[in-house]
Amino acid sequence: MKKVSNAVCPQCSDTINVWFDLNVEVRYAVKPDGSLSRPAIVTDTTGESRFGLRCTSCDWSVHGEDDEIDNYDSIISRGAERAEKVQLSLKR
């Protein structure tokens, strides 16, 4: 398949975003009196991976299960490397 030569929307030539849907849970331990503990964020790496690209201006998009996604392997790979380093935190 043909690889993307420039990283712009193929329909309108505007900026595209690569996105990753992260699987996380926010958990609370329930104390004997019914109150909740402080929240904990738990990353679930066993879930289905969801990712894709979308244009910031028009309605063009491509998702991980689409055949066309193979054309964007290098963009997806670079985005995935950065997404793996994201650390989520809770606002207190």
mmCIF file of N, CA and C in Angstrom:
data_model
loop_
_atom_site.group_PDB
_atom_site.id
_atom_site.type_symbol
_atom_site.label_atom_id
_atom_site.label_comp_id
_atom_site.label_asym_id
_atom_site.label_seq_id
_atom_site.Cartn_x
_atom_site.Cartn_y
_atom_site.Cartn_z
ATOM 1 N N MET A 1 0.823 -1.191 0.000
ATOM 2 C CA MET A 1 0.000 0.000 0.000
ATOM 3 C C MET A 1 0.863 1.249 0.000
ATOM 4 N N LYS A 2 0.314 2.287 -0.532
ATOM 5 C CA LYS A 2 1.011 3.565 -0.585
ATOM 6 C C LYS A 2 1.080 4.178 0.814
ATOM 7 N N LYS A 3 2.257 4.642 1.193
ATOM 8 C CA LYS A 3 2.432 5.289 2.489
ATOM 9 C C LYS A 3 2.197 6.784 2.348
ATOM 10 N N VAL A 4 1.800 7.421 3.443
ATOM 11 C CA VAL A 4 1.520 8.853 3.442
ATOM 12 C C VAL A 4 2.818 9.621 3.288
ATOM 13 N N SER A 5 2.858 10.536 2.332
ATOM 14 C CA SER A 5 4.078 11.316 2.110
ATOM 15 C C SER A 5 4.075 12.601 2.920
ATOM 16 N N ASN A 6 2.904 13.138 3.210
ATOM 17 C CA ASN A 6 2.841 14.288 4.098
ATOM 18 C C ASN A 6 1.640 14.119 5.016
ATOM 19 N N ALA A 7 1.778 14.606 6.204
ATOM 20 C CA ALA A 7 0.797 14.333 7.246
ATOM 21 C C ALA A 7 -0.265 15.425 7.315
ATOM 22 N N VAL A 8 -1.075 15.487 6.284
ATOM 23 C CA VAL A 8 -2.210 16.406 6.262
ATOM 24 C C VAL A 8 -3.444 15.630 5.811
ATOM 25 N N CYS A 9 -4.585 16.210 6.010
ATOM 26 C CA CYS A 9 -5.836 15.573 5.607
ATOM 27 C C CYS A 9 -5.846 15.339 4.098
ATOM 28 N N PRO A 10 -6.158 14.120 3.664
ATOM 29 C CA PRO A 10 -6.186 13.833 2.230
ATOM 30 C C PRO A 10 -7.364 14.494 1.509
ATOM 31 N N GLN A 11 -8.360 14.969 2.255
ATOM 32 C CA GLN A 11 -9.515 15.611 1.625
ATOM 33 C C GLN A 11 -9.371 17.128 1.530
ATOM 34 N N CYS A 12 -8.905 17.770 2.627
ATOM 35 C CA CYS A 12 -8.886 19.239 2.631
ATOM 36 C C CYS A 12 -7.494 19.824 2.870
ATOM 37 N N SER A 13 -6.491 18.972 3.082
ATOM 38 C CA SER A 13 -5.089 19.378 3.307
ATOM 39 C C SER A 13 -4.872 20.151 4.597
ATOM 40 N N ASP A 14 -5.792 20.038 5.553
ATOM 41 C CA ASP A 14 -5.612 20.699 6.844
ATOM 42 C C ASP A 14 -4.963 19.733 7.839
ATOM 43 N N THR A 15 -4.764 20.196 9.046
ATOM 44 C CA THR A 15 -4.107 19.435 10.109
ATOM 45 C C THR A 15 -4.928 18.207 10.508
ATOM 46 N N ILE A 16 -4.221 17.112 10.794
ATOM 47 C CA ILE A 16 -4.881 15.919 11.328
ATOM 48 C C ILE A 16 -4.384 15.667 12.745
ATOM 49 N N ASN A 17 -5.217 15.004 13.541
ATOM 50 C CA ASN A 17 -4.855 14.567 14.886
ATOM 51 C C ASN A 17 -4.799 13.050 14.903
ATOM 52 N N VAL A 18 -3.816 12.510 15.604
ATOM 53 C CA VAL A 18 -3.802 11.079 15.885
ATOM 54 C C VAL A 18 -4.337 10.935 17.306
ATOM 55 N N TRP A 19 -5.198 9.953 17.537
ATOM 56 C CA TRP A 19 -5.796 9.798 18.855
ATOM 57 C C TRP A 19 -5.726 8.339 19.312
ATOM 58 N N PHE A 20 -5.704 8.190 20.625
ATOM 59 C CA PHE A 20 -5.678 6.879 21.271
ATOM 60 C C PHE A 20 -6.670 6.915 22.418
ATOM 61 N N ASP A 21 -7.542 5.943 22.473
ATOM 62 C CA ASP A 21 -8.513 5.829 23.551
ATOM 63 C C ASP A 21 -7.883 4.938 24.616
ATOM 64 N N LEU A 22 -7.551 5.517 25.767
ATOM 65 C CA LEU A 22 -6.860 4.779 26.821
ATOM 66 C C LEU A 22 -7.865 4.070 27.721
ATOM 67 N N ASN A 23 -7.575 2.830 28.066
ATOM 68 C CA ASN A 23 -8.425 2.056 28.963
ATOM 69 C C ASN A 23 -7.950 2.248 30.399
ATOM 70 N N VAL A 24 -8.731 2.981 31.169
ATOM 71 C CA VAL A 24 -8.397 3.191 32.577
ATOM 72 C C VAL A 24 -9.649 3.032 33.431
ATOM 73 N N GLU A 25 -9.418 2.713 34.691
ATOM 74 C CA GLU A 25 -10.494 2.668 35.680
ATOM 75 C C GLU A 25 -10.147 3.632 36.794
ATOM 76 N N VAL A 26 -11.164 4.252 37.359
ATOM 77 C CA VAL A 26 -10.997 5.019 38.589
ATOM 78 C C VAL A 26 -11.674 4.181 39.662
ATOM 79 N N ARG A 27 -10.890 3.761 40.658
ATOM 80 C CA ARG A 27 -11.403 2.863 41.695
ATOM 81 C C ARG A 27 -11.445 3.560 43.051
ATOM 82 N N TYR A 28 -12.452 3.188 43.838
ATOM 83 C CA TYR A 28 -12.593 3.664 45.209
ATOM 84 C C TYR A 28 -12.830 2.447 46.098
ATOM 85 N N ALA A 29 -12.098 2.347 47.186
ATOM 86 C CA ALA A 29 -12.386 1.307 48.169
ATOM 87 C C ALA A 29 -13.546 1.819 49.023
ATOM 88 N N VAL A 30 -14.510 0.947 49.273
ATOM 89 C CA VAL A 30 -15.650 1.326 50.101
ATOM 90 C C VAL A 30 -15.334 0.927 51.538
ATOM 91 N N LYS A 31 -15.327 1.913 52.417
ATOM 92 C CA LYS A 31 -15.024 1.678 53.830
ATOM 93 C C LYS A 31 -16.252 1.097 54.527
ATOM 94 N N PRO A 32 -16.054 0.456 55.691
ATOM 95 C CA PRO A 32 -17.177 -0.164 56.401
ATOM 96 C C PRO A 32 -18.339 0.791 56.689
ATOM 97 N N ASP A 33 -18.035 2.084 56.844
ATOM 98 C CA ASP A 33 -19.113 3.049 57.111
ATOM 99 C C ASP A 33 -19.785 3.547 55.830
ATOM 100 N N GLY A 34 -19.364 3.025 54.677
ATOM 101 C CA GLY A 34 -19.963 3.404 53.405
ATOM 102 C C GLY A 34 -19.262 4.542 52.691
ATOM 103 N N SER A 35 -18.305 5.179 53.352
ATOM 104 C CA SER A 35 -17.574 6.263 52.687
ATOM 105 C C SER A 35 -16.564 5.667 51.704
ATOM 106 N N LEU A 36 -16.103 6.500 50.814
ATOM 107 C CA LEU A 36 -15.180 6.048 49.779
ATOM 108 C C LEU A 36 -13.762 6.512 50.068
ATOM 109 N N SER A 37 -12.805 5.674 49.702
ATOM 110 C CA SER A 37 -11.393 6.028 49.849
ATOM 111 C C SER A 37 -11.013 7.053 48.794
ATOM 112 N N ARG A 38 -9.770 7.450 48.831
ATOM 113 C CA ARG A 38 -9.251 8.303 47.766
ATOM 114 C C ARG A 38 -9.262 7.503 46.468
ATOM 115 N N PRO A 39 -9.461 8.172 45.354
ATOM 116 C CA PRO A 39 -9.508 7.443 44.084
ATOM 117 C C PRO A 39 -8.130 6.948 43.656
ATOM 118 N N ALA A 40 -8.135 5.856 42.939
ATOM 119 C CA ALA A 40 -6.914 5.310 42.348
ATOM 120 C C ALA A 40 -7.180 5.092 40.863
ATOM 121 N N ILE A 41 -6.213 5.461 40.037
ATOM 122 C CA ILE A 41 -6.315 5.226 38.597
ATOM 123 C C ILE A 41 -5.577 3.938 38.278
ATOM 124 N N VAL A 42 -6.250 3.036 37.584
ATOM 125 C CA VAL A 42 -5.662 1.762 37.203
ATOM 126 C C VAL A 42 -5.751 1.640 35.685
ATOM 127 N N THR A 43 -4.608 1.443 35.041
ATOM 128 C CA THR A 43 -4.567 1.284 33.590
ATOM 129 C C THR A 43 -4.828 -0.166 33.235
ATOM 130 N N ASP A 44 -5.707 -0.381 32.278
ATOM 131 C CA ASP A 44 -6.027 -1.722 31.803
ATOM 132 C C ASP A 44 -5.402 -1.906 30.428
ATOM 133 N N THR A 45 -4.334 -2.682 30.373
ATOM 134 C CA THR A 45 -3.640 -2.892 29.099
ATOM 135 C C THR A 45 -4.173 -4.102 28.341
ATOM 136 N N THR A 46 -5.150 -4.809 28.916
ATOM 137 C CA THR A 46 -5.673 -6.004 28.256
ATOM 138 C C THR A 46 -6.850 -5.702 27.341
ATOM 139 N N GLY A 47 -7.393 -4.510 27.428
ATOM 140 C CA GLY A 47 -8.563 -4.166 26.622
ATOM 141 C C GLY A 47 -8.228 -3.964 25.159
ATOM 142 N N GLU A 48 -9.267 -3.820 24.386
ATOM 143 C CA GLU A 48 -9.119 -3.588 22.950
ATOM 144 C C GLU A 48 -8.493 -2.220 22.707
ATOM 145 N N SER A 49 -7.531 -2.182 21.836
ATOM 146 C CA SER A 49 -6.840 -0.945 21.490
ATOM 147 C C SER A 49 -7.682 -0.153 20.495
ATOM 148 N N ARG A 50 -7.965 1.104 20.814
ATOM 149 C CA ARG A 50 -8.735 1.961 19.914
ATOM 150 C C ARG A 50 -7.902 3.190 19.580
ATOM 151 N N PHE A 51 -7.774 3.465 18.288
ATOM 152 C CA PHE A 51 -6.954 4.588 17.842
ATOM 153 C C PHE A 51 -7.365 4.985 16.438
ATOM 154 N N GLY A 52 -6.877 6.129 16.005
ATOM 155 C CA GLY A 52 -7.170 6.565 14.648
ATOM 156 C C GLY A 52 -6.626 7.948 14.376
ATOM 157 N N LEU A 53 -7.057 8.493 13.258
ATOM 158 C CA LEU A 53 -6.699 9.853 12.867
ATOM 159 C C LEU A 53 -7.977 10.564 12.462
ATOM 160 N N ARG A 54 -7.996 11.882 12.694
ATOM 161 C CA ARG A 54 -9.135 12.676 12.238
ATOM 162 C C ARG A 54 -8.666 14.066 11.866
ATOM 163 N N CYS A 55 -9.363 14.652 10.930
ATOM 164 C CA CYS A 55 -9.053 16.005 10.474
ATOM 165 C C CYS A 55 -9.603 17.012 11.476
ATOM 166 N N THR A 56 -8.886 18.112 11.640
ATOM 167 C CA THR A 56 -9.342 19.166 12.547
ATOM 168 C C THR A 56 -10.351 20.097 11.880
ATOM 169 N N SER A 57 -10.534 19.979 10.566
ATOM 170 C CA SER A 57 -11.436 20.897 9.856
ATOM 171 C C SER A 57 -12.639 20.222 9.195
ATOM 172 N N CYS A 58 -12.413 19.120 8.515
ATOM 173 C CA CYS A 58 -13.530 18.456 7.830
ATOM 174 C C CYS A 58 -13.886 17.167 8.578
ATOM 175 N N ASP A 59 -14.747 16.347 7.999
ATOM 176 C CA ASP A 59 -15.197 15.140 8.701
ATOM 177 C C ASP A 59 -14.412 13.883 8.327
ATOM 178 N N TRP A 60 -13.240 14.028 7.695
ATOM 179 C CA TRP A 60 -12.420 12.870 7.351
ATOM 180 C C TRP A 60 -11.861 12.235 8.620
ATOM 181 N N SER A 61 -11.891 10.918 8.674
ATOM 182 C CA SER A 61 -11.265 10.181 9.775
ATOM 183 C C SER A 61 -10.982 8.760 9.314
ATOM 184 N N VAL A 62 -10.073 8.121 10.008
ATOM 185 C CA VAL A 62 -9.751 6.721 9.774
ATOM 186 C C VAL A 62 -9.501 6.102 11.145
ATOM 187 N N HIS A 63 -9.986 4.878 11.342
ATOM 188 C CA HIS A 63 -9.887 4.212 12.637
ATOM 189 C C HIS A 63 -9.039 2.953 12.531
ATOM 190 N N GLY A 64 -8.622 2.445 13.673
ATOM 191 C CA GLY A 64 -7.713 1.309 13.733
ATOM 192 C C GLY A 64 -8.145 0.083 12.964
ATOM 193 N N GLU A 65 -9.443 -0.142 12.852
ATOM 194 C CA GLU A 65 -9.916 -1.338 12.146
ATOM 195 C C GLU A 65 -10.068 -1.120 10.643
ATOM 196 N N ASP A 66 -9.903 0.113 10.166
ATOM 197 C CA ASP A 66 -10.031 0.420 8.736
ATOM 198 C C ASP A 66 -8.787 -0.016 7.964
ATOM 199 N N ASP A 67 -8.969 -0.523 6.757
ATOM 200 C CA ASP A 67 -7.838 -0.928 5.912
ATOM 201 C C ASP A 67 -6.910 0.242 5.614
ATOM 202 N N GLU A 68 -7.462 1.414 5.457
ATOM 203 C CA GLU A 68 -6.684 2.609 5.113
ATOM 204 C C GLU A 68 -5.676 2.994 6.204
ATOM 205 N N ILE A 69 -5.877 2.519 7.435
ATOM 206 C CA ILE A 69 -4.993 2.891 8.550
ATOM 207 C C ILE A 69 -3.553 2.467 8.273
ATOM 208 N N ASP A 70 -3.351 1.406 7.488
ATOM 209 C CA ASP A 70 -1.997 0.936 7.170
ATOM 210 C C ASP A 70 -1.164 2.013 6.486
ATOM 211 N N ASN A 71 -1.811 2.929 5.796
ATOM 212 C CA ASN A 71 -1.098 4.020 5.133
ATOM 213 C C ASN A 71 -0.476 5.001 6.121
ATOM 214 N N TYR A 72 -0.891 4.921 7.367
ATOM 215 C CA TYR A 72 -0.464 5.889 8.377
ATOM 216 C C TYR A 72 0.351 5.236 9.495
ATOM 217 N N ASP A 73 0.982 4.101 9.205
ATOM 218 C CA ASP A 73 1.736 3.351 10.217
ATOM 219 C C ASP A 73 2.753 4.197 10.969
ATOM 220 N N SER A 74 3.524 5.007 10.266
ATOM 221 C CA SER A 74 4.584 5.763 10.940
ATOM 222 C C SER A 74 4.001 6.800 11.894
ATOM 223 N N ILE A 75 2.905 7.442 11.511
ATOM 224 C CA ILE A 75 2.266 8.417 12.397
ATOM 225 C C ILE A 75 1.693 7.713 13.621
ATOM 226 N N ILE A 76 1.001 6.600 13.402
ATOM 227 C CA ILE A 76 0.417 5.832 14.506
ATOM 228 C C ILE A 76 1.515 5.358 15.451
ATOM 229 N N SER A 77 2.615 4.847 14.919
ATOM 230 C CA SER A 77 3.714 4.342 15.752
ATOM 231 C C SER A 77 4.310 5.444 16.619
ATOM 232 N N ARG A 78 4.548 6.602 16.017
ATOM 233 C CA ARG A 78 5.114 7.715 16.795
ATOM 234 C C ARG A 78 4.141 8.181 17.872
ATOM 235 N N GLY A 79 2.869 8.238 17.533
ATOM 236 C CA GLY A 79 1.864 8.622 18.519
ATOM 237 C C GLY A 79 1.738 7.603 19.634
ATOM 238 N N ALA A 80 1.804 6.317 19.287
ATOM 239 C CA ALA A 80 1.697 5.254 20.291
ATOM 240 C C ALA A 80 2.863 5.302 21.269
ATOM 241 N N GLU A 81 4.061 5.580 20.766
ATOM 242 C CA GLU A 81 5.225 5.695 21.651
ATOM 243 C C GLU A 81 5.020 6.804 22.671
ATOM 244 N N ARG A 82 4.484 7.918 22.235
ATOM 245 C CA ARG A 82 4.223 9.027 23.161
ATOM 246 C C ARG A 82 3.070 8.706 24.106
ATOM 247 N N ALA A 83 2.030 8.064 23.591
ATOM 248 C CA ALA A 83 0.870 7.735 24.418
ATOM 249 C C ALA A 83 1.246 6.779 25.550
ATOM 250 N N GLU A 84 2.205 5.877 25.300
ATOM 251 C CA GLU A 84 2.646 4.940 26.335
ATOM 252 C C GLU A 84 3.298 5.661 27.506
ATOM 253 N N LYS A 85 3.823 6.854 27.271
ATOM 254 C CA LYS A 85 4.512 7.609 28.316
ATOM 255 C C LYS A 85 3.577 8.540 29.090
ATOM 256 N N VAL A 86 2.329 8.640 28.663
ATOM 257 C CA VAL A 86 1.378 9.521 29.339
ATOM 258 C C VAL A 86 1.076 8.964 30.723
ATOM 259 N N GLN A 87 1.180 9.830 31.715
ATOM 260 C CA GLN A 87 0.840 9.446 33.080
ATOM 261 C C GLN A 87 -0.383 10.245 33.500
ATOM 262 N N LEU A 88 -1.433 9.531 33.831
ATOM 263 C CA LEU A 88 -2.665 10.184 34.254
ATOM 264 C C LEU A 88 -2.598 10.481 35.740
ATOM 265 N N SER A 89 -3.180 11.592 36.139
ATOM 266 C CA SER A 89 -3.227 11.928 37.557
ATOM 267 C C SER A 89 -4.608 12.468 37.884
ATOM 268 N N LEU A 90 -4.948 12.401 39.144
ATOM 269 C CA LEU A 90 -6.234 12.891 39.605
ATOM 270 C C LEU A 90 -6.086 14.306 40.122
ATOM 271 N N LYS A 91 -7.031 15.141 39.784
ATOM 272 C CA LYS A 91 -7.041 16.505 40.304
ATOM 273 C C LYS A 91 -7.675 16.456 41.683
ATOM 274 N N ARG A 92 -7.026 17.041 42.631
ATOM 275 C CA ARG A 92 -7.546 17.017 44.012
ATOM 276 C C ARG A 92 -8.126 18.350 44.387
#
